[in-house]
Coordinates of C-alpha atoms in Angstrom, one line a residue:
M4 CA 0.0 0.0 0.0
R5 CA 1.0 3.7 -0.2
P6 CA 1.4 5.8 2.8
E7 CA -2.0 7.6 2.2
D8 CA -3.7 4.3 2.6
L9 CA -2.6 3.7 6.2
P10 CA -5.1 4.5 8.9
R11 CA -5.5 8.2 9.0
F12 CA -5.2 10.3 12.2
R13 CA -5.8 13.9 12.8
Q14 CA -4.2 15.8 15.6
S15 CA -3.0 19.3 15.6
P16 CA 0.6 19.3 17.1
T17 CA -0.2 22.8 18.4
D18 CA -3.3 21.8 20.3
P19 CA -2.6 22.9 23.9
A20 CA -3.7 19.6 25.5
F21 CA -1.6 17.7 23.0
V22 CA 1.6 19.9 23.9
Q23 CA 1.3 19.4 27.5
D24 CA 0.6 15.6 27.3
P25 CA 0.9 13.9 23.9
N26 CA 1.1 10.4 25.3
P27 CA -2.8 9.7 25.2
T28 CA -2.5 10.7 21.6
Y29 CA 0.3 8.4 21.0
A30 CA -1.6 5.4 22.6
R31 CA -4.3 6.0 20.2
M32 CA -1.9 6.0 17.5
R33 CA -0.2 2.9 18.5
A34 CA -3.7 1.2 18.7
L35 CA -4.3 1.9 14.9
G36 CA -1.2 -0.1 14.0
P37 CA 2.7 0.3 13.6
A38 CA 2.3 3.4 11.3
V39 CA -0.6 6.0 10.5
F40 CA -0.8 8.7 8.2
W41 CA -0.8 11.9 10.3
E42 CA -3.0 14.2 8.3
D43 CA -1.6 17.5 9.9
Y44 CA 1.7 16.7 8.7
G45 CA 0.8 15.1 5.4
H46 CA 2.9 12.0 5.8
A47 CA 3.3 8.6 7.5
V48 CA 4.5 8.2 11.1
F49 CA 5.7 5.2 12.8
T50 CA 4.6 4.7 16.3
R51 CA 6.0 1.5 17.8
H52 CA 9.5 0.9 19.3
A53 CA 10.3 -2.0 17.0
Q54 CA 9.6 -0.1 13.6
V55 CA 11.1 3.3 15.0
S56 CA 14.3 1.6 16.4
A57 CA 14.6 -0.3 13.0
L58 CA 13.9 2.6 10.7
L59 CA 16.4 4.9 12.5
R60 CA 19.1 2.5 11.4
D61 CA 17.6 1.7 7.9
R62 CA 19.9 3.0 5.2
R63 CA 17.0 3.2 2.8
F64 CA 15.9 6.4 4.7
G65 CA 18.1 9.3 5.5
R66 CA 18.4 13.0 6.4
E67 CA 19.3 14.1 3.0
V68 CA 17.9 13.2 -0.4
T69 CA 19.1 16.0 -2.8
H70 CA 22.4 14.0 -3.5
L71 CA 20.1 11.7 -5.5
A72 CA 17.6 14.0 -7.2
S73 CA 17.2 17.8 -7.5
R74 CA 14.5 19.6 -5.6
E75 CA 12.8 20.2 -8.9
A76 CA 12.7 16.6 -9.7
L77 CA 11.2 15.9 -6.3
G78 CA 8.6 18.4 -6.9
W79 CA 10.0 20.6 -4.0
D80 CA 9.7 24.5 -4.1
P81 CA 13.0 26.3 -4.5
I82 CA 14.5 27.6 -1.3
P83 CA 13.4 31.2 -0.8
D84 CA 16.2 33.6 -0.8
R85 CA 15.2 35.1 2.7
L86 CA 16.0 31.5 4.1
A87 CA 19.3 31.1 2.3
P88 CA 21.4 31.9 5.5
F89 CA 19.6 29.1 7.5
H90 CA 20.1 26.6 4.7
A91 CA 23.6 27.6 4.0
V92 CA 24.4 26.3 7.6
E93 CA 22.2 23.3 7.3
A94 CA 23.7 22.2 4.0
H95 CA 27.0 21.5 5.8
S96 CA 25.7 20.0 8.9
L97 CA 26.7 16.7 10.3
L98 CA 23.1 15.9 11.2
E99 CA 21.8 16.8 7.6
R100 CA 24.3 14.8 5.7
E101 CA 24.4 11.3 4.5
P102 CA 27.6 9.2 3.6
P103 CA 30.2 9.6 2.4
A104 CA 30.0 13.2 3.6
H105 CA 28.6 12.2 6.9
T106 CA 31.0 9.5 7.4
R107 CA 34.0 11.8 7.0
L108 CA 32.5 14.6 9.3
R109 CA 31.4 12.0 12.0
R110 CA 34.8 10.6 12.1
L111 CA 36.4 13.9 12.7
V112 CA 34.0 14.8 15.5
N113 CA 34.2 11.3 17.1
R114 CA 38.0 12.1 17.7
A115 CA 37.0 14.5 20.3
F116 CA 34.1 12.7 21.9
T117 CA 36.1 9.7 23.3
S118 CA 35.2 8.2 26.6
R119 CA 38.3 9.6 28.1
A120 CA 37.5 13.1 27.0
I121 CA 34.0 12.9 28.3
A122 CA 35.1 11.4 31.6
G123 CA 37.4 14.4 32.0
L124 CA 34.6 16.9 31.9
A125 CA 33.1 15.6 35.0
P126 CA 34.8 18.2 37.2
R127 CA 33.9 21.0 34.9
I128 CA 30.3 20.0 35.1
E129 CA 30.2 19.6 38.9
A130 CA 32.0 23.1 39.2
E131 CA 29.5 24.8 36.9
A132 CA 26.6 23.2 38.5
R133 CA 27.7 24.3 41.9
R134 CA 28.2 27.8 40.6
L135 CA 24.7 28.1 39.1
V136 CA 23.2 26.6 42.2
D137 CA 25.1 29.0 44.4
A138 CA 23.7 31.9 42.3
M139 CA 20.1 30.8 42.5
P140 CA 17.7 32.7 44.9
A141 CA 17.2 30.9 48.3
G142 CA 14.1 30.5 50.4
P143 CA 10.4 30.0 50.4
D144 CA 9.7 33.6 49.3
A145 CA 12.1 33.9 46.5
P146 CA 10.5 32.0 43.6
F147 CA 12.5 31.8 40.3
D148 CA 12.6 30.0 37.0
L149 CA 15.0 27.0 37.0
V150 CA 15.0 26.6 33.2
P151 CA 17.2 29.7 32.6
A152 CA 18.9 29.6 35.9
F153 CA 20.2 26.0 35.6
A154 CA 18.8 23.7 32.9
E155 CA 19.9 25.9 30.0
P156 CA 23.2 27.3 31.0
L157 CA 24.7 24.2 32.4
P158 CA 24.8 22.4 29.2
M159 CA 25.9 25.4 27.2
A160 CA 28.7 26.2 29.4
V161 CA 30.0 22.7 29.0
I162 CA 29.7 22.4 25.4
A163 CA 31.3 25.9 24.8
H164 CA 34.1 24.9 27.0
M165 CA 34.5 21.7 25.2
L166 CA 34.5 23.2 21.8
G167 CA 36.7 26.3 22.8
A168 CA 33.9 29.0 22.5
P169 CA 33.9 32.0 24.9
E170 CA 31.7 30.9 27.7
A171 CA 30.8 34.6 28.2
E172 CA 29.1 34.5 25.0
G173 CA 26.6 31.8 26.2
P174 CA 23.4 33.9 26.3
R175 CA 24.0 35.1 22.7
M176 CA 24.6 31.5 21.6
L177 CA 21.5 30.4 23.4
A178 CA 19.4 33.1 21.8
W179 CA 20.7 32.0 18.3
S180 CA 20.0 28.4 19.0
H181 CA 16.6 29.0 20.1
D182 CA 15.8 30.9 17.1
M183 CA 17.4 28.5 14.7
V184 CA 15.7 25.4 16.1
G185 CA 12.4 27.4 15.6
M186 CA 12.5 26.2 12.1
Y187 CA 11.9 22.7 13.2
Q188 CA 8.8 23.2 15.2
A189 CA 5.1 22.7 14.3
G190 CA 3.2 25.5 13.0
R191 CA 6.1 27.8 12.5
T192 CA 5.3 31.2 11.2
R193 CA 6.9 33.7 8.9
E194 CA 8.2 35.6 11.8
D195 CA 9.8 32.3 13.1
E196 CA 11.5 31.6 9.8
D197 CA 12.9 35.1 9.5
R198 CA 14.3 34.9 13.1
A199 CA 16.0 31.6 12.2
A200 CA 17.6 33.0 9.1
A201 CA 18.8 36.1 10.9
A202 CA 20.2 34.0 13.8
A203 CA 21.8 31.7 11.3
A204 CA 23.6 34.5 9.7
A205 CA 24.7 36.1 12.8
F206 CA 25.9 32.8 14.3
A207 CA 27.8 31.9 11.3
D208 CA 29.5 35.4 11.1
W209 CA 30.4 35.1 14.7
M210 CA 31.8 31.5 14.3
R211 CA 33.8 32.6 11.2
A212 CA 35.4 35.3 13.3
L213 CA 36.1 32.6 16.2
I214 CA 37.7 30.2 13.8
A215 CA 40.0 33.0 12.4
R216 CA 41.2 33.8 15.9
R217 CA 41.6 30.2 16.7
R218 CA 43.8 29.6 13.6
A219 CA 46.1 32.4 14.6
A220 CA 46.3 31.3 18.2
P221 CA 45.4 27.6 18.5
G222 CA 44.7 25.8 21.9
G223 CA 43.6 22.3 22.9
A224 CA 39.9 22.5 22.4
L225 CA 37.8 20.8 19.9
I226 CA 37.5 23.6 17.5
D227 CA 41.4 23.5 17.2
A228 CA 41.3 19.9 16.4
L229 CA 38.6 20.4 13.6
I230 CA 40.6 23.2 12.2
A231 CA 43.6 21.1 12.1
A232 CA 41.9 17.9 10.9
E233 CA 43.0 16.2 7.8
D234 CA 41.3 13.2 6.2
D235 CA 43.5 12.1 3.2
A236 CA 41.3 9.2 2.1
A237 CA 38.0 11.0 2.0
N238 CA 38.9 14.7 1.7
G239 CA 41.8 14.7 -0.9
G240 CA 44.3 15.4 1.8
G241 CA 42.8 18.8 2.4
R242 CA 41.4 20.5 5.7
L243 CA 37.8 20.7 6.4
S244 CA 36.4 23.5 4.3
E245 CA 35.3 26.7 6.4
D246 CA 31.7 26.1 5.5
E247 CA 31.9 22.7 7.1
L248 CA 33.7 23.9 10.1
V249 CA 31.1 26.7 10.7
S250 CA 28.2 24.3 10.4
T251 CA 30.0 21.6 12.5
C252 CA 30.7 24.1 15.4
I253 CA 27.2 25.6 15.3
L254 CA 25.6 22.0 15.3
L255 CA 27.7 21.0 18.3
L256 CA 26.8 24.1 20.3
N257 CA 23.1 23.8 19.2
A258 CA 22.7 20.2 19.8
G259 CA 25.1 20.0 22.7
H260 CA 22.6 22.1 24.9
E261 CA 19.2 22.3 23.4
A262 CA 17.9 18.6 24.1
T263 CA 20.0 18.3 27.3
A264 CA 18.4 21.6 28.6
H265 CA 15.0 20.1 28.1
A266 CA 16.0 16.8 29.6
L267 CA 17.4 18.4 32.7
G268 CA 14.0 20.5 33.2
N269 CA 11.9 17.5 32.6
A270 CA 13.8 15.4 35.0
V271 CA 13.7 18.1 37.7
H272 CA 9.9 18.4 37.0
L273 CA 9.4 14.7 37.5
A274 CA 11.2 14.9 40.9
L275 CA 9.2 17.9 42.0
T276 CA 6.0 16.3 41.2
G277 CA 6.8 13.0 43.2
R278 CA 7.3 10.7 40.3
L279 CA 11.3 10.4 40.8
D280 CA 13.2 10.3 44.0
P281 CA 16.2 12.5 43.8
A282 CA 18.1 10.3 46.2
V283 CA 18.9 8.0 43.3
F284 CA 21.3 10.8 42.2
A285 CA 22.8 11.5 45.7
N286 CA 25.7 9.0 45.7
P287 CA 28.5 9.8 43.3
A288 CA 29.7 6.3 43.8
S289 CA 26.5 4.8 42.4
D290 CA 26.9 5.9 38.8
A291 CA 25.3 3.0 37.4
A292 CA 22.1 3.5 39.3
A293 CA 22.1 7.1 38.6
E294 CA 22.7 6.6 34.9
T295 CA 19.8 4.1 34.6
A296 CA 17.4 6.6 36.4
A297 CA 18.8 9.3 33.8
D298 CA 17.9 7.0 30.9
E299 CA 14.6 6.4 32.4
T300 CA 13.7 10.1 32.6
L301 CA 14.8 10.2 29.0
R302 CA 12.5 7.5 28.2
F303 CA 9.6 8.7 30.2
D304 CA 9.9 12.3 29.3
A305 CA 11.8 12.6 26.2
P306 CA 13.2 16.0 25.0
L307 CA 12.5 15.3 21.4
H308 CA 9.6 13.5 20.2
M309 CA 9.9 13.2 16.5
F310 CA 12.8 12.6 13.9
T311 CA 12.0 12.7 10.1
R312 CA 13.7 10.8 7.3
F313 CA 13.5 10.9 3.4
A314 CA 13.0 7.8 1.5
L315 CA 16.3 7.1 -0.3
G316 CA 15.2 3.8 -1.9
E317 CA 16.9 0.4 -2.6
P318 CA 19.1 0.6 -4.6
A319 CA 19.4 4.4 -4.0
G320 CA 16.8 6.1 -6.1
G321 CA 14.3 3.2 -6.0
D322 CA 11.3 2.7 -3.8
A323 CA 11.5 1.6 -0.2
T324 CA 9.0 -0.9 1.3
V325 CA 8.4 -1.1 5.0
G326 CA 6.6 -4.2 6.5
E327 CA 5.3 -7.4 5.0
G328 CA 2.2 -8.5 3.4
A329 CA -1.0 -6.6 3.8
E330 CA 1.0 -4.2 6.2
A331 CA 3.6 -3.4 3.7
V332 CA 4.0 0.4 2.9
T333 CA 6.0 1.5 -0.2
F334 CA 7.6 4.9 -0.2
R335 CA 8.9 6.6 -3.2
L336 CA 12.2 8.7 -3.5
G337 CA 12.1 11.7 -1.2
E338 CA 8.7 10.9 0.5
T339 CA 8.9 11.9 4.3
I340 CA 8.4 9.5 7.2
G341 CA 8.2 10.4 10.9
L342 CA 9.7 8.4 13.5
L343 CA 7.8 9.1 16.9
L344 CA 10.5 8.8 19.5
G345 CA 8.2 9.8 22.2
S346 CA 5.4 7.2 21.3
A347 CA 8.1 4.5 20.9
N348 CA 9.4 5.1 24.4
R349 CA 6.0 4.6 25.7
D350 CA 5.2 1.3 23.7
A351 CA 4.3 -1.6 26.2
E352 CA 5.8 -4.1 23.9
A353 CA 9.2 -2.7 24.6
F354 CA 8.8 -1.4 28.1
P355 CA 6.4 -3.1 30.3
D356 CA 3.9 -0.7 32.2
P357 CA 5.4 2.1 30.2
D358 CA 3.4 5.0 31.9
R359 CA 5.2 4.2 35.2
L360 CA 8.6 5.9 35.8
D361 CA 10.7 3.2 37.2
P362 CA 14.2 4.5 38.0
A363 CA 15.6 0.9 38.2
R364 CA 14.0 -0.1 35.0
A365 CA 16.3 -3.0 33.5
N366 CA 16.0 -1.9 29.9
A367 CA 15.7 1.8 30.3
A368 CA 18.7 2.4 27.9
R369 CA 16.7 1.0 25.1
H370 CA 14.9 4.3 24.7
V371 CA 15.3 5.9 21.4
S372 CA 15.5 9.5 22.7
F373 CA 19.2 9.7 21.3
G374 CA 18.2 8.3 17.9
A375 CA 20.0 5.3 16.6
G376 CA 22.1 4.2 13.5
I377 CA 24.8 6.6 12.0
H378 CA 22.8 9.6 13.3
F379 CA 22.8 8.4 16.9
C380 CA 23.7 11.5 19.2
V381 CA 27.4 11.9 19.3
G382 CA 27.0 13.5 22.4
A383 CA 24.7 11.0 24.3
P384 CA 27.5 10.1 27.0
L385 CA 28.1 13.8 27.7
A386 CA 24.3 14.3 28.1
R387 CA 24.0 11.4 30.4
M388 CA 26.8 12.7 32.6
E389 CA 25.4 16.2 32.6
L390 CA 22.0 14.7 33.9
R391 CA 23.7 12.5 36.4
I392 CA 26.0 15.1 37.9
G393 CA 23.7 18.2 37.3
L394 CA 20.9 16.5 39.2
R395 CA 23.1 15.2 42.2
V396 CA 24.4 18.7 42.7
L397 CA 21.2 20.5 42.3
F398 CA 19.3 18.2 45.0
A399 CA 22.2 17.9 47.2
Q400 CA 22.5 21.7 47.5
R401 CA 18.8 22.5 47.4
P402 CA 17.1 19.6 49.2
G403 CA 14.1 21.7 49.8
L404 CA 13.3 22.7 46.2
C405 CA 9.7 22.6 45.4
L406 CA 7.2 23.7 42.8
A407 CA 6.1 27.5 43.2
A408 CA 3.6 27.1 40.2
P409 CA 2.6 24.5 38.0
A410 CA 5.0 24.0 35.1
T411 CA 3.9 23.9 31.4
Y412 CA 5.7 22.6 28.3
R413 CA 6.7 25.0 25.4
D414 CA 4.3 25.0 22.3
A415 CA 7.2 23.8 20.2
Y416 CA 6.5 20.3 19.0
H417 CA 8.5 18.1 18.1
F418 CA 10.7 19.4 20.9
H419 CA 9.3 18.7 24.3
G420 CA 10.6 21.0 27.1
L421 CA 9.3 23.3 29.7
E422 CA 8.5 26.9 29.0
A423 CA 9.1 27.6 32.7
L424 CA 9.8 25.8 36.0
R425 CA 9.0 28.1 38.7
V426 CA 10.6 26.9 41.9
T427 CA 11.5 27.8 45.5
G428 CA 13.7 26.5 48.2

């Protein structure tokens, strides 16, 4: 069958009830089958863990398709001139490329994200978390928003330090990042698009200036390794192009904090609403238990709810058929599929009693919140460590933390993070 022959489902991704809790909707979707045609998006989405996990790894689907066919051949409109700055950054992004370009870029980035390098960041994460907690208002009569006070600046400071970007520029980088990811949210407006393009242009100019300074006076940060990186086999012996450097550094800064900030806020919210005992993070010697609990929060309240892929076909350029028999769905080159990470993480076939948060869940790490396959999140070990250490420091220094007002999620599907988390203590 074709995607439009799947069970059809209508649900506005900007509906307030859905934004605050999409899980009842996901349950209805899963009940219809492993895939449905989401009319509001105009393409098929896969809802169950087995299919989502498999398709994240399926090389017949990818993030890039214009290496196989032009936009005109695919029936896509040209990119408007006003959005050219945004797409100029995206065109060279590791997240948006497919092999062989992706393979080369990923190999270079992986050199910095070694287990040893990540483990070496633990003291930095702890020190930054303590600094942020010390700066928070204290007492029952001093409510404040934990998102800008802790959840956002912690991962930004860490990834900026790792990359070699000035940490004092964190607020500007955060603002650019927020505006850029607005391009991916449901129901984006012309204003959202214009902000994203302007942010991409400003961020790229700023990054080019930083690269120039680091070329003149290199250090030992990730940006210096990328500037110096050579790949004789895949890149003709030349360095990364400056466009690739700019896009890669912007991606690492954006991806290195955006989802982790949501994950931190969501995890704190779970603790303050009584669904997670913060004591599980209290003992720094019990990293395994704390990491399992962190993975369970990522499963239960994922920071990103949908990845999309284009059908690339098999062989490349042909059709791609998913499933067997009467449930088989055939996708043509360039057609979009949605992989509902949030739904897959609540699939009872993969996670028994999925609507219960179990910090000791044996298979919590099977969640798909980091993706899978060649686009698996390169910073997943860093994100886990930031959750583990950040939550330990926060609850150790502020054991009396409590909600000062009900928390609400941002209207920014397919991201799923808090608009605000007003607390006292």
